[in-house]
Coordinates of C-alpha atoms in Angstrom, one line a residue:
M1 CA 49.6 38.0 13.7
H2 CA 45.8 39.7 13.9
N3 CA 45.2 38.5 10.8
N4 CA 46.6 34.9 11.4
V5 CA 44.2 34.8 14.2
C6 CA 41.2 36.0 12.1
D7 CA 41.8 33.5 9.3
T8 CA 42.1 30.7 11.9
T9 CA 39.0 31.9 13.4
I10 CA 36.9 31.8 9.9
Q11 CA 38.5 28.4 9.2
F12 CA 37.3 27.2 12.7
R13 CA 33.8 28.3 12.1
V14 CA 33.5 27.4 8.3
R15 CA 34.3 23.8 9.5
H16 CA 31.8 23.9 12.3
L17 CA 29.2 25.3 9.5
C18 CA 30.3 22.2 7.2
A19 CA 30.1 19.8 9.9
A20 CA 26.6 21.2 11.0
M21 CA 25.4 21.0 7.4
L22 CA 26.7 17.2 7.1
F23 CA 25.1 16.2 10.2
L24 CA 21.7 17.7 8.9
L25 CA 22.2 16.1 5.6
T26 CA 23.3 12.7 7.2
I27 CA 19.7 12.8 9.4
N28 CA 18.0 13.8 5.9
V29 CA 19.2 10.8 3.8
W30 CA 18.9 8.5 7.3
Y31 CA 15.1 9.2 7.3
M32 CA 14.7 8.7 3.7
H33 CA 16.7 5.4 3.9
T34 CA 14.4 4.4 6.9
K35 CA 11.5 5.1 4.7
I36 CA 13.0 3.1 2.0
A37 CA 13.7 0.0 4.5
D38 CA 10.0 0.2 5.5
S39 CA 9.4 -0.8 1.9
T40 CA 12.3 -3.0 1.0
P41 CA 13.5 -4.5 4.7
W42 CA 15.1 -7.7 2.8
R43 CA 17.6 -5.7 0.9
S44 CA 21.3 -6.8 1.5
R45 CA 23.0 -4.8 4.1
D46 CA 26.3 -5.7 2.3
S47 CA 25.2 -4.3 -1.0
K48 CA 27.5 -1.4 -2.3
A49 CA 26.3 1.2 -5.1
G50 CA 29.5 2.9 -5.7
S51 CA 30.3 6.7 -5.8
S52 CA 29.0 7.8 -8.9
L53 CA 25.2 8.3 -9.0
A54 CA 22.6 8.3 -11.8
D55 CA 20.7 11.5 -12.6
V56 CA 17.9 10.2 -10.9
A57 CA 19.7 10.3 -7.6
T58 CA 21.6 13.4 -8.0
E59 CA 18.5 15.4 -7.0
Y60 CA 18.3 14.0 -3.8
L61 CA 21.7 12.9 -2.9
P62 CA 24.3 15.2 -4.3
S63 CA 28.0 14.4 -4.0
L64 CA 29.6 15.5 -0.8
P65 CA 32.0 18.4 -0.8
K66 CA 35.6 17.4 0.6
I67 CA 35.7 19.4 3.5
Y68 CA 39.0 18.5 4.7
T69 CA 42.3 17.1 3.2
N70 CA 44.9 14.7 4.3
N71 CA 47.6 17.1 3.8
D72 CA 49.2 17.9 7.1
N73 CA 49.7 21.3 6.7
N74 CA 45.9 22.0 6.5
E75 CA 44.9 19.3 8.8
N76 CA 45.6 21.2 11.9
A77 CA 45.8 24.8 10.7
G78 CA 44.5 26.8 13.8
L79 CA 42.4 24.1 15.4
G80 CA 44.6 22.6 18.3
S81 CA 42.5 19.5 18.3
G82 CA 42.2 19.3 14.6
S83 CA 42.9 15.5 14.4
A84 CA 39.8 15.0 16.6
F85 CA 37.7 17.0 14.5
K86 CA 38.8 15.4 11.3
S87 CA 37.9 12.0 12.7
L88 CA 34.5 13.3 14.1
I89 CA 33.5 14.5 10.1
Q90 CA 35.4 11.5 8.8
M91 CA 32.7 9.5 10.9
A92 CA 30.0 11.4 9.6
Q93 CA 31.3 11.1 6.2
D94 CA 31.7 7.4 6.4
G95 CA 28.0 6.9 8.0
L96 CA 26.6 9.0 5.4
N97 CA 28.4 7.0 2.8
E98 CA 27.1 3.8 4.2
V99 CA 23.5 5.1 4.3
K100 CA 23.7 6.2 0.7
Q101 CA 24.9 2.8 -0.4
D102 CA 22.1 0.8 1.2
A103 CA 19.7 3.8 -0.2
F104 CA 21.0 3.3 -3.6
D105 CA 20.3 -0.3 -3.9
A106 CA 16.8 -0.1 -2.3
L107 CA 16.1 2.8 -4.8
G108 CA 17.1 1.0 -7.9
I109 CA 19.6 3.6 -8.3
E110 CA 22.7 2.2 -10.8
S111 CA 26.1 2.9 -10.1
S112 CA 29.3 3.1 -12.4
Q113 CA 30.5 -0.1 -11.2
D114 CA 30.6 -3.1 -13.4
H115 CA 29.0 -1.2 -16.6
I116 CA 28.1 -2.9 -19.2
I117 CA 28.6 -1.4 -22.9
G118 CA 26.5 -2.6 -26.0
D119 CA 23.2 -4.5 -26.6
V120 CA 23.2 -7.7 -24.5
S121 CA 19.1 -8.0 -24.7
S122 CA 19.1 -11.0 -27.0
Y123 CA 21.3 -13.1 -24.3
L124 CA 18.2 -14.0 -22.3
D125 CA 14.8 -15.1 -23.3
F126 CA 13.0 -15.8 -19.9
A127 CA 13.7 -15.5 -15.9
V128 CA 12.1 -17.5 -13.2
V129 CA 11.9 -14.5 -10.8
G130 CA 9.9 -15.4 -7.9
F131 CA 8.6 -16.2 -5.2
P132 CA 10.9 -18.0 -2.8
K133 CA 9.3 -21.6 -2.1
C134 CA 7.2 -21.1 -4.9
G135 CA 8.2 -24.0 -7.0
T136 CA 11.3 -21.7 -8.5
S137 CA 13.8 -24.9 -8.2
T138 CA 11.2 -26.9 -9.9
M139 CA 11.2 -24.7 -12.9
M140 CA 14.7 -24.4 -12.9
H141 CA 15.3 -27.9 -13.1
Y142 CA 12.2 -28.6 -15.4
L143 CA 13.0 -26.1 -18.1
N144 CA 16.6 -27.6 -18.7
T145 CA 15.6 -29.3 -22.2
A146 CA 17.1 -29.8 -25.3
E147 CA 15.1 -26.6 -26.4
S148 CA 16.0 -24.3 -23.4
W149 CA 18.7 -23.9 -20.7
V150 CA 18.7 -22.8 -17.4
P151 CA 22.0 -22.6 -14.9
D152 CA 21.3 -25.2 -12.6
V153 CA 22.4 -22.6 -9.4
E154 CA 20.6 -19.1 -8.6
M155 CA 21.6 -16.4 -10.8
C156 CA 21.0 -13.1 -9.0
Q157 CA 23.5 -10.8 -10.0
L158 CA 20.7 -8.3 -11.4
N159 CA 19.6 -8.0 -7.8
T160 CA 23.0 -6.1 -7.2
H161 CA 25.2 -3.6 -8.5
K162 CA 28.2 -6.5 -8.7
N163 CA 29.1 -9.5 -11.2
K164 CA 26.5 -8.5 -13.9
L165 CA 29.5 -9.3 -16.1
K166 CA 29.8 -12.8 -14.9
L167 CA 26.1 -13.4 -15.6
I168 CA 26.3 -11.5 -19.1
Q169 CA 29.4 -13.4 -19.7
K170 CA 28.0 -17.0 -18.9
L171 CA 24.9 -16.4 -21.0
K172 CA 27.0 -15.5 -24.2
E173 CA 29.2 -18.3 -23.9
H174 CA 26.3 -20.7 -23.7
G175 CA 24.2 -19.1 -26.3
E176 CA 27.3 -19.4 -28.8
S177 CA 27.9 -23.1 -28.1
N178 CA 24.2 -23.9 -28.2
P179 CA 22.5 -21.1 -30.4
N180 CA 19.4 -22.9 -30.9
Q181 CA 18.5 -23.1 -27.1
K182 CA 16.3 -20.6 -25.4
R183 CA 18.3 -19.0 -22.4
G184 CA 16.8 -18.5 -18.9
I185 CA 18.0 -18.2 -15.4
K186 CA 16.6 -18.7 -11.9
C187 CA 16.4 -16.2 -8.9
P188 CA 13.6 -16.3 -6.6
A189 CA 13.8 -12.7 -4.8
S190 CA 14.2 -10.9 -8.4
A191 CA 10.3 -10.4 -8.3
E192 CA 10.8 -8.1 -4.9
S193 CA 13.7 -6.5 -6.1
A194 CA 13.3 -2.9 -7.5
L195 CA 16.8 -2.7 -8.7
S196 CA 16.3 -5.9 -10.1
H197 CA 13.7 -4.7 -12.2
K198 CA 15.8 -1.8 -13.2
H199 CA 18.4 -4.0 -14.4
Y200 CA 16.0 -6.1 -16.4
R201 CA 14.9 -2.9 -18.3
K202 CA 18.2 -1.6 -18.9
Y203 CA 20.0 -4.6 -19.9
F204 CA 17.3 -7.5 -20.9
P205 CA 14.2 -5.4 -22.1
K206 CA 12.8 -8.4 -24.4
T207 CA 13.1 -11.2 -21.5
N208 CA 9.9 -12.5 -20.3
F209 CA 9.0 -13.8 -16.5
I210 CA 7.9 -16.8 -14.9
T211 CA 6.3 -16.3 -11.4
G212 CA 4.8 -18.5 -8.9
V213 CA 2.5 -17.7 -5.8
R214 CA 1.5 -19.9 -3.0
H215 CA -1.0 -19.7 -0.1
P216 CA 0.9 -17.1 2.1
V217 CA 0.4 -19.5 5.4
E218 CA 1.9 -22.4 3.5
W219 CA 4.6 -20.3 2.1
F220 CA 5.6 -18.8 5.5
E221 CA 5.9 -22.3 6.9
S222 CA 7.7 -23.7 4.0
F223 CA 10.4 -20.8 4.0
Y224 CA 10.8 -20.8 7.7
N225 CA 11.6 -24.3 7.8
F226 CA 13.8 -24.2 4.8
R227 CA 16.1 -21.6 6.6
I228 CA 16.0 -23.6 9.8
N229 CA 17.3 -26.5 7.8
N230 CA 19.8 -24.4 5.6
V231 CA 21.3 -21.7 7.6
K232 CA 24.2 -22.1 9.7
L233 CA 22.6 -22.1 13.3
Q234 CA 24.1 -21.2 16.6
K235 CA 22.0 -21.5 19.7
G236 CA 19.5 -18.8 19.7
D237 CA 20.7 -17.5 16.3
F238 CA 17.2 -17.5 14.2
P239 CA 14.2 -15.7 15.6
R240 CA 11.0 -17.5 16.2
P241 CA 8.3 -16.9 13.8
N242 CA 5.9 -14.7 15.9
E243 CA 9.1 -12.3 15.8
L244 CA 8.8 -12.0 12.4
I245 CA 5.4 -10.5 11.8
G246 CA 5.2 -7.1 9.9
Q247 CA 8.3 -5.5 8.0
S248 CA 10.9 -7.2 10.6
C249 CA 12.9 -9.1 8.0
G250 CA 16.0 -7.7 9.3
K251 CA 15.7 -9.9 12.5
T252 CA 16.9 -12.8 10.3
R253 CA 20.4 -10.9 9.8
P254 CA 23.1 -12.0 9.0
H255 CA 20.8 -15.0 7.4
P256 CA 18.6 -14.2 4.4
P257 CA 15.6 -12.1 5.4
L258 CA 12.1 -13.6 6.0
C259 CA 9.3 -11.9 7.2
T260 CA 5.3 -11.5 6.8
H261 CA 5.8 -8.6 4.6
R262 CA 7.4 -10.8 2.0
A263 CA 3.9 -12.5 1.6
R264 CA 2.6 -9.3 0.0
F265 CA 2.8 -10.9 -3.3
G266 CA 0.4 -8.5 -5.0
F267 CA 2.8 -5.4 -4.0
F268 CA 5.6 -7.0 -5.4
L269 CA 3.9 -8.0 -8.7
S270 CA 2.5 -4.8 -8.8
F271 CA 6.4 -3.5 -9.8
F272 CA 5.8 -5.3 -13.4
G273 CA 3.5 -2.3 -14.3
K274 CA 0.5 -4.5 -15.8
T275 CA -2.2 -2.7 -13.8
P276 CA -3.6 0.9 -13.6
M277 CA -2.4 1.9 -10.3
N278 CA -4.8 4.9 -10.6
T279 CA -7.5 4.5 -7.9
D280 CA -7.3 4.1 -4.1
V281 CA -9.4 1.0 -4.4
E282 CA -6.9 -0.8 -6.3
L283 CA -3.9 0.7 -4.3
D284 CA -5.5 -0.1 -0.9
L285 CA -5.1 -4.0 -1.8
L286 CA -1.3 -3.4 -2.3
D287 CA -0.8 -0.9 0.7
Q288 CA -3.4 0.5 3.3
T289 CA -0.9 2.8 4.8
G290 CA -1.1 5.2 2.3
G291 CA 2.8 6.3 2.8
F292 CA 5.8 5.8 1.2
A293 CA 5.3 2.1 0.6
R294 CA 2.4 3.0 -1.8
K295 CA 4.3 5.7 -3.7
F296 CA 7.2 3.7 -4.2
A297 CA 5.2 0.8 -5.8
M298 CA 3.3 3.2 -7.9
K299 CA 6.8 4.7 -9.0
Q300 CA 7.9 1.1 -9.6
A301 CA 4.8 0.5 -11.7
K302 CA 4.7 3.3 -13.7
I303 CA 8.4 2.6 -14.9
G304 CA 7.8 -0.9 -15.4
A305 CA 4.6 -0.2 -17.7
A306 CA 6.8 1.0 -20.3
N307 CA 8.6 -2.3 -20.6
G308 CA 6.0 -4.4 -22.6
T309 CA 7.3 -7.8 -21.5
K310 CA 4.9 -10.9 -20.6
V311 CA 4.5 -12.6 -17.1
F312 CA 3.6 -16.3 -16.7
L313 CA 1.8 -16.7 -13.4
Y314 CA 1.0 -19.9 -11.8
N315 CA -0.3 -21.1 -8.4
M316 CA 1.7 -24.0 -6.6
D317 CA -1.7 -25.7 -6.7
Q318 CA -1.0 -25.9 -10.3
L319 CA 2.4 -27.6 -9.8
A320 CA 0.8 -30.4 -7.8
D321 CA -2.4 -30.8 -10.0
Q322 CA -3.4 -34.5 -10.1
N323 CA -6.0 -33.8 -13.2
S324 CA -4.3 -34.9 -16.3
T325 CA -6.2 -32.6 -18.8
R326 CA -5.1 -29.4 -16.8
T327 CA -1.7 -30.5 -16.5
E328 CA -1.5 -31.0 -19.9
Q329 CA -2.9 -27.4 -20.7
F330 CA -0.4 -25.9 -18.1
R331 CA 2.5 -27.5 -19.9
E332 CA 1.3 -26.7 -23.3
D333 CA 0.7 -23.0 -22.2
L334 CA 4.3 -23.0 -20.6
R335 CA 5.7 -24.4 -23.8
G336 CA 4.1 -21.7 -26.1
F337 CA 5.0 -19.0 -23.6
I338 CA 8.9 -19.7 -23.6
G339 CA 8.4 -20.6 -27.2
L340 CA 9.6 -23.9 -27.5
K341 CA 8.6 -26.5 -30.5
D342 CA 8.3 -29.9 -28.7
P343 CA 6.0 -30.6 -25.9
L344 CA 7.4 -30.6 -22.1
P345 CA 7.2 -33.7 -20.2
P346 CA 5.2 -34.0 -16.8
V347 CA 6.7 -31.8 -14.3
L348 CA 9.3 -33.5 -12.0
H349 CA 9.2 -31.9 -8.6
H350 CA 12.6 -30.7 -7.2
T351 CA 13.1 -30.3 -3.5
P352 CA 16.1 -28.2 -2.8
G353 CA 18.0 -28.1 0.6
K354 CA 20.9 -29.3 2.5
K355 CA 21.1 -32.8 4.0
H356 CA 22.6 -33.1 7.4
E357 CA 24.1 -36.1 9.5
E358 CA 21.3 -38.0 11.5
E359 CA 21.9 -36.0 15.0
E360 CA 22.2 -32.3 13.3
Q361 CA 19.3 -33.3 11.3
A362 CA 17.4 -34.0 14.3
K363 CA 18.2 -31.1 16.2
R364 CA 16.9 -28.7 13.1
N365 CA 13.9 -30.7 12.9
A366 CA 13.1 -29.8 16.4
L367 CA 13.4 -26.3 15.6
K368 CA 10.7 -26.3 12.6
I369 CA 7.3 -25.3 13.0
N370 CA 3.9 -26.5 12.5
I371 CA 2.0 -23.3 11.6
C372 CA -1.4 -24.6 12.5
E373 CA -0.5 -24.9 16.2
K374 CA -2.3 -22.4 18.7
Q375 CA 0.8 -20.3 19.4
Y376 CA 1.1 -19.3 15.9
E377 CA -2.6 -17.9 15.7
K378 CA -1.5 -14.3 15.3
L379 CA 1.0 -15.0 12.7
R380 CA -1.7 -17.0 10.9
E381 CA -4.0 -14.1 11.1
V382 CA -1.4 -11.4 9.4
L383 CA -0.5 -13.9 6.7
V384 CA -4.4 -14.6 5.7
K385 CA -5.1 -11.1 5.8
E386 CA -2.0 -10.5 3.2
G387 CA -3.6 -13.2 1.0
A388 CA -6.7 -12.2 0.8
N389 CA -5.8 -8.7 -0.3
A390 CA -3.0 -10.3 -2.8
A391 CA -5.5 -12.7 -4.1
K392 CA -8.3 -10.0 -4.5
W393 CA -5.7 -7.8 -6.4
I394 CA -4.3 -10.4 -8.7
L395 CA -7.5 -11.7 -9.9
E396 CA -9.3 -8.4 -10.2
Y397 CA -6.3 -6.4 -11.7
F398 CA -3.1 -8.0 -12.5
V399 CA -4.4 -11.3 -14.6
E400 CA -7.0 -8.9 -16.6
S401 CA -3.6 -7.6 -18.0
D402 CA -2.9 -8.9 -21.8
E403 CA 0.7 -9.3 -21.0
V404 CA -0.1 -11.3 -18.0
V405 CA -0.3 -15.1 -18.8
V406 CA -2.3 -17.7 -16.8
S407 CA -3.2 -21.3 -17.6
D408 CA -6.7 -22.3 -16.9
L409 CA -7.8 -19.1 -15.2
A410 CA -10.8 -21.0 -13.7
F411 CA -8.6 -23.5 -11.7
F412 CA -6.0 -20.6 -10.7
A413 CA -8.7 -18.6 -9.5
E414 CA -10.1 -21.4 -7.5
G415 CA -6.6 -21.9 -5.6
L416 CA -6.3 -18.1 -4.9
N417 CA -9.9 -17.7 -3.7
K418 CA -9.1 -20.4 -0.6
W419 CA -6.4 -17.6 0.5

């Protein structure tokens, strides 16, 4: 009898100790997750990273011990209110697992799901990876030629842990039926995704990238109005522009993320690893807090530096340029970058988005913004500051790399200097 009481007391204390340790671990991971969110607030809350962790994750997020069982004989042994205690621990574990899964996606940690065996690096020649509302749809349609192919839908599987096999199968099948065509994909958010960069390095280390940038003020207005026109709206459902200043992309959930933080084009371009990233002068242009975001960018740049792939960078002004000499040169430079033989035709602009009935369209148009109005003065100030830092970093560091291709650098720089 005495021994049973002692055993029960020990079990109770051990479980309390395990619960306390689990709670502290949850707080620790939550703190790390919050820091990650500061740098990547646009990540998908619904993304799942699976249960198997890469070696890089093990140091920070070891697998949790199973501190209780589903066996009824053990569940309530000596606890009296064992079911309630078990439920408490289950909630703690479930909460921690959810935090871990978000953290894995944000950090670019691989999972065991959708595992790919074999070399698929030859399946993808180029990718249009950014940024949203910077001409990516135009590029997607424009680069569908006799010599090159891009699916007419966004292929963003590399931004997540899911459906990579679907993408690879599609690329494989097209290559088998069209062996002489260059294969490409388009996903405007890939340049911002640490997980996407990881997957490109792992599966497509030879793939080159096409990336567009735009004046941040024009970018935000276009992106905001695009969201208003295309999301499923309910009254008061989508935040007004001044609510989206800073790292507040989560406010647009459940709709796709939007905030001024996403205008930090230099910060995300640094993930390609084409610049030194070893002085405060350079790093201050990417992040002035000196905190987690800066360290995160430095880590991504260091990883990307071993890649050796090339980036074709353009400004939206170049797609709208009316100078025939410059536009001809732009097409020639793009043709050479992709590796096509025949000259490319003039660029035909494509405007994506839904078309609504007249009454519905009028309601949505009323919610769209003119960012030059006085009420958005603070918003413009933030975007102009982000743009000035991004332009300076791009011109003084990024385009200096031999692995970054820009058509007519003088005209490109003229556009960025207006930021």
